[in-house]
XYZ file of N, CA and C in Angstrom:
690
model
N 5.989 -18.886 14.665
C 5.548 -17.699 14.743
C 5.703 -16.869 14.572
N 3.676 -16.262 15.636
C 3.303 -15.183 16.060
C 3.993 -13.972 16.613
N 3.783 -12.895 15.740
C 4.348 -11.634 16.030
C 3.665 -10.925 16.868
N 2.471 -11.035 17.394
C 1.478 -10.549 18.065
C 2.383 -10.616 19.550
N 2.957 -11.595 20.199
C 2.714 -12.217 21.687
C 3.874 -12.938 21.514
N 5.290 -12.744 20.527
C 6.587 -12.820 21.004
C 7.699 -11.868 20.150
N 7.814 -11.556 21.738
C 9.241 -10.184 20.994
C 10.202 -10.833 20.433
N 10.316 -12.248 20.297
C 11.104 -12.107 19.083
C 10.648 -12.081 17.635
N 9.524 -12.160 18.018
C 8.636 -12.499 16.027
C 9.118 -10.966 16.206
N 8.337 -10.354 17.093
C 8.682 -8.433 16.548
C 9.954 -8.614 16.221
N 11.587 -8.567 16.574
C 12.542 -8.649 15.828
C 12.843 -9.031 15.096
N 13.150 -10.070 15.008
C 12.632 -11.065 13.941
C 12.432 -10.368 12.311
N 10.747 -9.423 12.064
C 10.179 -8.828 11.533
C 11.249 -8.367 11.610
N 11.545 -7.140 11.753
C 12.191 -6.048 11.542
C 13.535 -6.761 11.002
N 14.006 -6.875 11.142
C 15.530 -7.120 10.411
C 14.907 -8.181 9.640
N 14.638 -8.864 9.162
C 13.568 -9.566 7.312
C 13.420 -8.068 6.831
N 12.228 -7.224 7.735
C 12.220 -5.775 6.738
C 13.508 -5.081 6.147
N 14.270 -5.063 6.793
C 16.220 -4.358 7.066
C 17.192 -5.253 6.064
N 16.863 -6.284 5.411
C 17.077 -7.182 5.513
C 16.920 -8.002 3.365
N 15.883 -7.322 3.994
C 14.782 -7.969 1.637
C 15.036 -5.675 1.159
N 14.613 -5.017 2.099
C 14.119 -3.999 2.026
C 16.086 -3.316 1.358
N 17.000 -3.352 2.033
C 18.667 -2.887 1.442
C 18.822 -4.223 0.436
N 18.684 -5.218 0.713
C 19.033 -6.596 -1.097
C 18.330 -5.587 -2.253
N 16.912 -5.426 -2.182
C 16.228 -5.369 -3.631
C 16.516 -3.944 -3.770
N 17.396 -2.842 -2.290
C 16.949 -1.319 -3.218
C 19.065 -1.712 -4.173
N 19.390 -3.028 -3.629
C 20.682 -2.697 -4.389
C 20.895 -3.452 -5.370
N 19.954 -3.918 -6.254
C 19.925 -4.674 -6.649
C 18.785 -4.789 -7.752
N 18.137 -3.870 -6.962
C 16.720 -3.009 -8.097
C 17.712 -1.041 -8.608
N 18.757 -1.359 -7.960
C 19.276 0.537 -8.148
C 19.314 0.482 -9.694
N 19.807 -0.210 -10.739
C 18.961 0.369 -12.123
C 17.744 0.425 -12.636
N 16.683 -0.052 -12.058
C 15.855 0.225 -12.453
C 15.261 1.079 -11.613
N 15.770 1.328 -10.472
C 15.381 2.657 -9.177
C 15.800 4.155 -10.731
N 16.891 4.228 -11.102
C 17.754 5.233 -11.785
C 17.178 5.551 -13.151
N 16.875 4.647 -13.524
C 16.141 4.734 -14.950
C 14.082 5.191 -15.029
N 14.093 4.897 -13.739
C 11.677 4.524 -13.485
C 12.836 6.034 -13.110
N 13.279 6.967 -12.570
C 12.997 8.062 -11.636
C 13.585 9.458 -13.199
N 14.839 9.141 -13.637
C 14.542 9.904 -15.233
C 13.398 10.287 -16.010
N 13.474 9.195 -15.880
C 11.874 8.384 -16.477
C 11.305 9.044 -16.592
N 10.909 9.616 -14.650
C 10.498 10.219 -14.233
C 10.474 11.826 -14.619
N 11.897 12.312 -14.367
C 11.841 13.671 -14.480
C 12.203 14.117 -16.432
N 12.076 13.495 -16.859
C 12.711 13.657 -18.240
C 10.201 13.561 -19.459
N 9.595 13.475 -18.490
C 8.553 13.301 -19.158
C 7.382 13.786 -18.667
N 7.935 14.774 -17.482
C 6.972 15.828 -17.666
C 7.253 16.904 -16.088
N 7.259 18.031 -16.262
C 7.615 18.613 -14.477
C 8.113 18.021 -13.630
N 8.327 19.087 -13.053
C 7.852 19.131 -10.957
C 9.309 17.674 -10.564
N 8.324 16.884 -8.517
C 10.301 16.472 -8.237
C 9.854 15.207 -8.834
N 10.972 14.252 -8.358
C 10.916 12.866 -8.939
C 9.544 11.891 -8.177
N 10.015 12.568 -6.713
C 9.473 11.329 -6.078
C 8.147 12.503 -5.822
N 7.077 12.007 -5.102
C 5.426 12.538 -3.631
C 5.740 11.401 -2.524
N 5.590 12.508 -1.913
C 5.878 12.501 -0.484
C 4.474 12.749 0.222
N 3.675 12.181 0.402
C 2.484 11.286 0.898
C 2.146 11.274 2.751
N 1.767 12.265 2.696
C 1.741 11.826 4.694
C 0.838 10.562 5.011
N 0.967 10.422 6.006
C 0.818 8.971 5.939
C 0.311 8.674 7.808
N -0.773 8.266 8.024
C -0.510 7.494 9.201
C 0.301 6.353 9.666
N 1.423 6.554 10.176
C 1.905 4.833 10.641
C 1.696 4.043 12.545
N 2.627 3.832 12.629
C 3.066 3.349 14.547
C 2.164 4.230 15.424
N 1.838 4.216 15.522
C 1.186 4.960 17.844
C 1.121 5.577 16.443
N -0.298 6.116 15.711
C -0.691 7.949 15.067
C 0.528 8.542 14.936
N 1.347 7.919 15.058
C 2.393 8.965 14.341
C 2.787 9.244 13.098
N 1.902 9.997 12.181
C 2.417 11.182 10.718
C 4.015 10.272 9.759
N 3.484 9.967 8.631
C 5.078 10.343 8.421
C 5.163 9.739 6.670
N 5.740 10.160 5.892
C 5.805 10.212 4.638
C 6.389 9.337 3.756
N 5.398 8.918 3.202
C 5.420 7.844 2.336
C 5.847 8.027 0.944
N 6.244 7.334 0.036
C 7.653 8.439 -0.980
C 6.939 7.006 -1.858
N 6.188 7.462 -3.236
C 6.486 6.734 -4.456
C 7.720 7.301 -5.391
N 7.208 6.911 -6.273
C 7.467 8.020 -7.712
C 6.504 7.810 -8.108
N 6.397 10.067 -7.709
C 5.171 10.809 -8.811
C 4.176 10.849 -10.155
N 3.151 10.031 -10.310
C 2.549 9.354 -10.575
C 2.389 11.093 -11.765
N 2.026 12.010 -10.793
C 1.016 12.630 -11.264
C 1.784 13.865 -11.631
N 0.403 14.690 -12.345
C 1.686 16.633 -12.630
C 1.389 16.720 -10.937
N 2.366 17.789 -11.793
C 3.403 18.185 -9.178
C 1.696 19.226 -8.812
N 0.802 19.854 -8.986
C 0.004 20.175 -8.775
C -1.271 19.278 -7.606
N -1.405 17.916 -8.046
C -2.514 16.207 -8.209
C -2.356 17.017 -6.890
N -1.926 17.233 -5.939
C -3.494 17.120 -4.939
C -3.547 18.214 -4.328
N -4.053 19.650 -4.912
C -4.514 21.504 -4.988
C -5.593 20.991 -6.770
N -5.524 20.364 -7.233
C -6.671 20.015 -7.819
C -7.292 18.975 -7.931
N -6.898 17.989 -6.776
C -7.828 17.074 -6.173
C -8.879 17.759 -5.554
N -8.160 19.131 -4.959
C -9.131 19.898 -3.549
C -10.367 21.016 -4.509
N -9.347 21.336 -5.399
C -10.099 22.640 -5.935
C -11.271 22.133 -6.751
N -11.258 20.349 -7.546
C -11.603 20.464 -8.345
C -13.347 19.031 -7.765
N -14.330 19.874 -7.483
C -15.553 18.838 -6.685
C -15.933 17.695 -6.657
N -16.102 17.790 -8.810
C -16.422 15.771 -8.485
C -15.231 14.741 -8.697
N -14.132 15.348 -8.897
C -13.139 14.064 -7.972
C -13.050 14.439 -6.325
N -13.194 14.567 -6.209
C -12.346 15.129 -4.713
C -13.964 13.993 -4.509
N -15.097 13.606 -5.049
C -15.877 13.419 -4.170
C -15.721 11.661 -4.704
N -14.864 11.781 -6.346
C -15.279 10.305 -6.725
C -13.842 9.792 -5.590
N -13.973 10.607 -4.880
C -12.001 9.571 -4.356
C -11.992 9.782 -2.967
N -13.752 10.591 -2.601
C -14.096 10.232 -0.881
C -14.646 8.246 -1.062
N -15.920 8.819 -2.579
C -16.525 8.143 -2.546
C -15.982 6.816 -2.793
N -14.824 6.159 -3.107
C -13.869 5.318 -3.421
C -12.795 4.840 -2.743
N -12.839 5.111 -1.686
C -12.323 4.744 -0.317
C -10.460 5.694 -0.581
N -11.215 6.305 -0.429
C -10.390 7.723 -0.414
C -8.736 7.784 -1.470
N -9.394 6.777 -2.677
C -8.978 7.246 -3.636
C -9.402 6.913 -4.753
N -8.526 7.616 -6.516
C -9.400 8.493 -7.572
C -8.614 6.376 -8.422
N -9.504 5.966 -9.105
C -8.364 4.336 -10.031
C -8.017 5.460 -11.123
N -6.943 4.912 -11.431
C -6.257 5.859 -12.280
C -6.230 5.246 -13.486
N -7.392 4.554 -14.485
C -8.392 5.492 -15.762
C -8.902 6.073 -15.326
N -9.481 6.447 -14.314
C -10.819 7.554 -13.973
C -10.165 9.351 -12.540
N -8.726 9.015 -13.575
C -8.360 10.188 -12.253
C -7.861 10.444 -13.709
N -7.801 12.052 -13.852
C -7.217 13.647 -15.168
C -5.932 13.589 -14.860
N -5.356 13.170 -13.774
C -3.223 14.090 -13.436
C -2.918 13.212 -13.975
N -2.789 11.787 -13.877
C -2.089 10.369 -14.109
C -1.362 10.891 -15.717
N 0.005 11.195 -15.094
C 0.792 10.584 -16.385
C 0.733 9.671 -17.364
N 0.992 10.113 -18.322
C 0.857 8.169 -19.387
C 2.635 7.924 -18.815
N 3.685 9.119 -18.512
C 4.554 7.456 -18.110
C 4.394 6.971 -16.577
N 2.684 8.046 -15.629
C 2.439 7.515 -14.567
C 1.812 6.429 -15.082
N 0.884 6.208 -15.488
C 0.040 4.647 -15.759
C 0.473 3.864 -16.436
N 2.203 4.432 -16.677
C 3.399 2.454 -16.726
C 3.872 2.474 -15.275
N 4.108 3.414 -15.109
C 4.917 2.703 -13.248
C 3.388 2.843 -11.929
N 2.074 2.557 -12.240
C 1.018 2.218 -11.365
C 0.978 0.997 -12.148
N 0.505 0.560 -13.347
C 0.384 -0.849 -14.220
C 1.843 -1.531 -13.100
N 2.630 -1.555 -13.399
C 3.770 -2.482 -12.636
C 4.076 -2.368 -11.858
N 3.310 -0.866 -10.640
C 3.590 -1.455 -9.905
C 4.853 -0.401 -8.528
N 6.020 -0.408 -10.340
C 7.085 0.111 -10.352
C 7.271 1.325 -9.361
N 6.523 2.540 -9.486
C 6.119 4.145 -8.665
C 6.411 3.597 -6.645
N 6.102 2.289 -6.684
C 6.059 2.048 -4.848
C 7.526 1.560 -4.043
N 8.725 1.425 -5.285
C 9.816 0.826 -5.289
C 10.461 2.044 -4.175
N 10.124 3.931 -3.813
C 11.027 4.963 -2.965
C 10.601 4.312 -1.513
N 9.182 3.402 -1.802
C 9.693 2.470 0.108
C 9.587 1.589 0.487
N 10.126 1.435 -0.203
C 11.592 0.235 0.576
C 12.163 1.349 0.946
N 12.768 2.845 0.532
C 13.224 3.538 2.126
C 12.523 4.054 3.391
N 11.261 3.840 3.284
C 10.860 3.807 4.251
C 10.459 2.950 5.141
N 11.002 1.060 4.657
C 10.857 0.573 5.739
C 12.394 0.007 5.870
N 12.619 0.606 5.621
C 14.169 1.070 6.167
C 14.496 1.594 7.361
N 14.154 2.784 6.919
C 14.141 3.822 8.155
C 12.726 3.658 9.463
N 12.043 2.633 9.088
C 11.194 2.571 10.170
C 9.292 2.692 9.958
N 9.690 3.346 9.387
C 8.073 3.614 8.733
C 7.413 3.316 8.024
N 7.220 1.865 7.352
C 7.056 1.157 6.926
C 7.311 -0.125 7.808
N 6.651 -1.896 7.030
C 7.165 -2.349 7.248
C 6.825 -3.856 6.340
N 7.985 -4.821 5.350
C 7.692 -5.543 4.105
C 6.189 -6.057 4.202
N 5.345 -5.978 4.878
C 4.139 -6.529 5.491
C 3.078 -6.721 6.354
N 2.424 -6.140 6.519
C 1.600 -5.413 7.201
C 0.124 -4.825 6.677
N -1.255 -4.136 8.008
C -2.345 -3.201 6.918
C -0.995 -2.504 5.854
N -1.654 -1.523 5.094
C -1.459 -0.601 3.625
C -1.327 -0.159 4.735
N -0.955 1.304 4.736
C -0.419 3.246 5.203
C -1.615 3.507 4.983
N -2.686 4.342 5.584
C -3.396 5.083 5.761
C -3.830 6.873 6.011
N -4.879 7.267 5.381
C -4.492 9.058 5.705
C -4.765 8.957 6.760
N -5.768 10.375 7.421
C -5.992 10.474 8.930
C -7.778 10.568 8.539
N -8.121 10.962 7.634
C -9.987 10.423 7.035
C -9.724 9.671 7.188
N -8.738 7.894 6.742
C -9.420 6.549 6.879
C -9.212 6.630 8.199
N -8.749 7.053 9.634
C -9.580 6.418 10.689
C -11.399 6.074 10.810
N -11.538 7.353 10.150
C -13.160 6.821 11.183
C -13.106 5.101 10.249
N -12.874 5.162 9.289
C -13.815 4.111 8.819
C -13.391 3.051 10.137
N -12.401 2.330 10.733
C -11.948 1.539 11.224
C -12.722 2.121 12.971
N -14.261 0.742 13.354
C -14.763 1.539 15.029
C -14.411 0.933 16.236
N -14.419 2.265 16.363
C -13.831 2.305 17.907
C -12.485 1.863 18.603
N -12.687 0.512 19.516
C -10.270 0.799 19.659
C -9.943 0.020 18.294
N -10.270 -0.061 17.705
C -10.003 -0.846 16.306
C -9.203 -0.209 15.489
N -8.781 1.698 15.971
C -8.034 2.474 15.135
C -6.510 2.042 16.459
N -6.366 1.656 17.129
C -5.897 1.594 18.303
C -4.841 0.110 17.970
N -5.824 -0.442 17.151
C -4.910 -1.968 17.107
C -4.224 -1.384 15.969
N -5.032 -1.650 14.791
C -4.461 -1.380 13.694
C -2.934 -0.863 13.846
N -2.491 0.346 14.296
C -1.552 1.363 14.575
C -0.700 0.949 15.215
N -1.375 -0.161 15.855
C -0.069 -0.886 16.294
C 1.388 -1.493 16.690
N 0.943 -1.553 14.979
C 2.050 -2.088 14.276
C 1.934 -0.679 12.680
N 3.687 -1.705 12.347
C 3.695 -0.079 11.589
C 2.615 -1.356 10.010
N 2.539 -0.889 9.443
C 2.541 -1.082 8.290
C 3.045 -0.880 7.008
N 2.773 -1.903 6.110
C 3.100 -2.414 5.508
C 3.161 -1.577 3.226
N 4.539 -2.349 2.972
C 4.154 -2.491 1.579
C 3.600 -2.593 0.693
N 3.238 -4.882 1.483
C 1.734 -5.894 0.603
C 1.117 -5.869 2.038
N 0.228 -6.626 1.869
C -1.004 -7.199 3.393
C -1.740 -7.385 2.719
N -2.712 -8.455 3.628
C -3.870 -9.078 3.155
C -4.871 -8.538 2.341
N -5.183 -7.662 2.133
C -5.950 -6.559 1.404
C -5.319 -6.368 0.117
N -3.699 -5.902 0.126
C -3.351 -5.307 -1.998
C -3.622 -7.256 -2.357
N -3.432 -8.604 -1.629
C -3.366 -9.392 -1.212
C -4.770 -9.277 -2.944
N -5.965 -9.497 -1.863
C -7.421 -9.152 -2.496
C -7.802 -8.613 -3.696
N -7.342 -7.810 -4.572
C -7.198 -6.603 -5.361
C -7.572 -5.469 -5.139
N -6.639 -4.208 -4.277
C -7.064 -3.860 -3.210
C -7.817 -3.182 -3.402
N -7.770 -1.575 -5.003
C -9.201 -1.453 -5.476
C -10.358 -1.668 -5.054
N -10.181 -3.381 -5.338
C -11.334 -3.836 -5.453
C -12.437 -3.958 -4.356
N -11.604 -3.726 -2.841
C -12.025 -4.117 -1.724
C -12.505 -2.598 -1.523
N -13.904 -2.386 -1.575
C -13.604 -0.538 -0.360
C -13.646 -0.767 0.438
N -13.877 -0.200 1.685
C -14.926 -0.355 2.815
C -16.546 -0.484 3.288
N -16.845 -1.039 4.233
C -16.570 -1.617 5.342
C -15.822 -2.059 5.080
N -15.565 -3.367 4.179
C -15.514 -4.224 3.747
C -12.993 -4.990 3.911
N -12.956 -3.551 3.572
C -11.494 -3.064 3.993
C -11.173 -3.573 5.397
N -11.208 -2.957 6.029
C -11.478 -2.908 8.047
C -11.055 -4.358 8.386
N -13.146 -4.500 7.565
C -12.098 -5.781 8.050
C -11.580 -6.900 7.827
N -10.641 -6.234 6.805
C -9.232 -7.620 6.125
C -8.535 -7.288 6.516
N -7.813 -5.647 7.260
C -7.179 -5.791 8.032
C -6.719 -5.612 8.885
N -8.200 -5.730 9.965
C -8.049 -6.465 11.552
C -8.265 -7.908 11.230
N -8.702 -8.363 10.372
C -8.633 -10.059 9.920
C -7.776 -11.015 9.950
N -6.287 -9.477 9.177
C -4.220 -10.192 9.601
C -3.329 -9.949 11.014
N -3.642 -8.474 10.895
C -3.637 -8.674 12.380
C -4.142 -9.608 13.946
N -5.531 -9.915 13.219
C -5.726 -10.624 14.270
C -4.810 -12.515 13.800
N -3.753 -12.818 12.595
C -3.816 -13.836 12.363
C -2.502 -14.021 11.937
N -1.793 -12.703 12.643
C -0.544 -12.366 12.008
C 0.365 -13.235 12.252
N 1.807 -14.033 11.446
C 2.469 -15.406 11.822
C 3.799 -14.869 10.488
N 4.739 -15.802 10.884
C 5.522 -16.274 9.525
C 5.069 -16.191 7.598
N 4.214 -17.321 7.896
C 3.440 -18.555 7.652
C 2.657 -16.807 6.683
N 2.083 -16.414 7.493
C 0.889 -15.851 6.936
C 2.374 -14.637 6.380
N 2.974 -13.681 6.784
C 3.764 -13.154 4.920
C 4.119 -13.314 4.538
N 4.809 -14.406 4.968
C 5.137 -15.430 3.397
C 4.114 -15.818 2.852
N 2.405 -16.576 3.151
C 1.840 -16.597 2.009
C 1.131 -15.476 0.955
N 1.567 -13.974 2.068
C 1.323 -13.304 1.370
C 1.799 -12.439 0.548
N 3.455 -12.508 0.648
C 4.249 -12.380 -0.230
C 4.101 -13.220 -1.951
N 3.938 -14.989 -1.490
C 3.779 -15.077 -2.721
C 2.510 -15.088 -3.370
N 1.911 -14.760 -2.789
C -0.519 -14.644 -3.237
C 0.367 -12.789 -4.623
N 1.851 -12.325 -3.791
C 1.572 -10.571 -4.610
C 3.022 -11.643 -6.279
N 3.359 -12.303 -6.296
C 4.549 -13.110 -7.368
C 4.176 -12.068 -8.048
N 2.734 -13.142 -8.419
C 2.477 -13.319 -10.170
C 1.366 -11.890 -10.271
N 1.424 -11.063 -9.692
C 0.712 -9.856 -9.336
C 1.796 -9.261 -9.892
N 3.584 -9.152 -9.344
C 4.122 -8.359 -10.009
C 4.135 -9.107 -10.601
N 4.665 -9.839 -11.668
C 5.192 -10.175 -12.521
C 4.337 -9.691 -13.832
N 3.357 -10.493 -13.610
C 1.758 -9.779 -14.531
C 1.875 -8.012 -15.188
N 2.210 -6.683 -14.015
C 2.207 -5.690 -14.347
C 0.435 -5.303 -14.255
N 0.078 -6.341 -13.482
C -1.788 -5.795 -13.289
C -2.302 -5.239 -11.978
N -3.125 -4.324 -12.980
C -2.947 -2.337 -12.675
C -3.226 -3.037 -10.952
N -3.631 -1.766 -10.378
C -3.956 -1.574 -8.911
C -5.891 -0.980 -9.014
N -6.283 -1.821 -9.704
C -7.681 -1.262 -9.639
C -8.521 -1.285 -10.931
N -9.718 -2.108 -10.961
C -10.628 -2.498 -11.329
C -11.712 -2.353 -11.099
N -12.473 -1.235 -11.412
C -13.351 -0.430 -11.279
C -14.548 -0.666 -11.485
N -15.146 -1.846 -12.509
C -16.078 -2.081 -13.826
C -16.547 -3.237 -12.504
N -14.947 -3.737 -12.155
C -15.455 -5.263 -11.639
C -15.049 -5.578 -9.909
N -15.716 -7.075 -9.266
C -14.937 -6.953 -7.098
C -14.355 -8.171 -7.861
N -13.342 -8.317 -7.315
C -12.943 -9.920 -7.009
C -14.041 -10.696 -5.960
N -13.826 -11.465 -5.891
C -13.993 -12.697 -5.551
C -13.259 -12.237 -4.515
N -13.779 -13.219 -3.588
C -13.410 -13.711 -1.879
C -12.052 -15.004 -2.304
N -10.201 -14.435 -1.594
C -9.624 -15.700 -2.541
C -9.649 -16.712 -1.593
N -9.304 -18.224 -1.127
C -8.991 -18.713 0.068
C -7.946 -18.209 0.502
N -7.299 -17.584 0.746
C -6.265 -17.365 1.430
C -6.808 -16.393 2.620
N -7.377 -15.114 2.092
C -8.549 -14.260 2.462
C -9.798 -15.099 4.003
N -10.832 -15.532 2.722
C -11.755 -16.805 3.527
C -11.089 -17.707 4.122
N -9.688 -18.123 5.029
C -9.933 -18.530 5.621
C -9.214 -17.349 6.679
N -9.409 -16.853 6.741
C -8.635 -15.405 8.256
C -10.724 -14.995 7.971
N -11.458 -15.171 6.975
C -12.501 -14.783 7.937
C -13.710 -16.211 8.457
N -13.566 -15.518 10.074
C -14.561 -16.835 10.292
C -16.214 -16.809 10.344
N -16.872 -15.417 9.274
C -17.642 -15.303 8.504
C -18.409 -16.362 6.968
N -17.032 -16.842 6.906
C -16.975 -17.824 6.048
C -16.714 -19.133 6.237
N -17.438 -19.443 7.086
C -16.447 -20.841 7.508
C -18.185 -21.269 8.396
């Protein structure tokens, strides 16, 4: 079933999102409580970090995460010219190991991906899907050529996606744009399931979000969607 050509597929995907998000929040509620407590006890500031991203139909929304950085992290990024340069040169993100704003407990949360648990709330609200292109900040819109921006924002962004399945911070622009758009060209129930299954070992191993010293080799999943590899 292809989501882009079937209204039934779109409804099915939304129901799947709600079912997975609500059941996951219930099952993981003890973990959510412990992580929230850990954030509160290990550094001053709010438990959640609300970062503005661009969503479906160019609508901005607050993408939720457990806070992994010091409470004035955004202000620090703006006033530190070197850090801001790293942020922009690295695809609008700073590698965890190179980011002085990340707390000790935050490093653990990022390594285990537990910091992203609150995004299940975004899924229930309709801001995110379980699987889709990762949500972007407004500065990243220029990384997608022409009408491709409208295509990207014609669907809900996701917690998991083809780009994250390839290694997240190991693939930067412009290749990331190609990967995200390839997902839109081929999205289906089977592809979403393949992406989810590919994330299972990453989550179980607690693999870091990035490996700045190396670049990942293209996966068979990404190669199968890449016409340039055929």
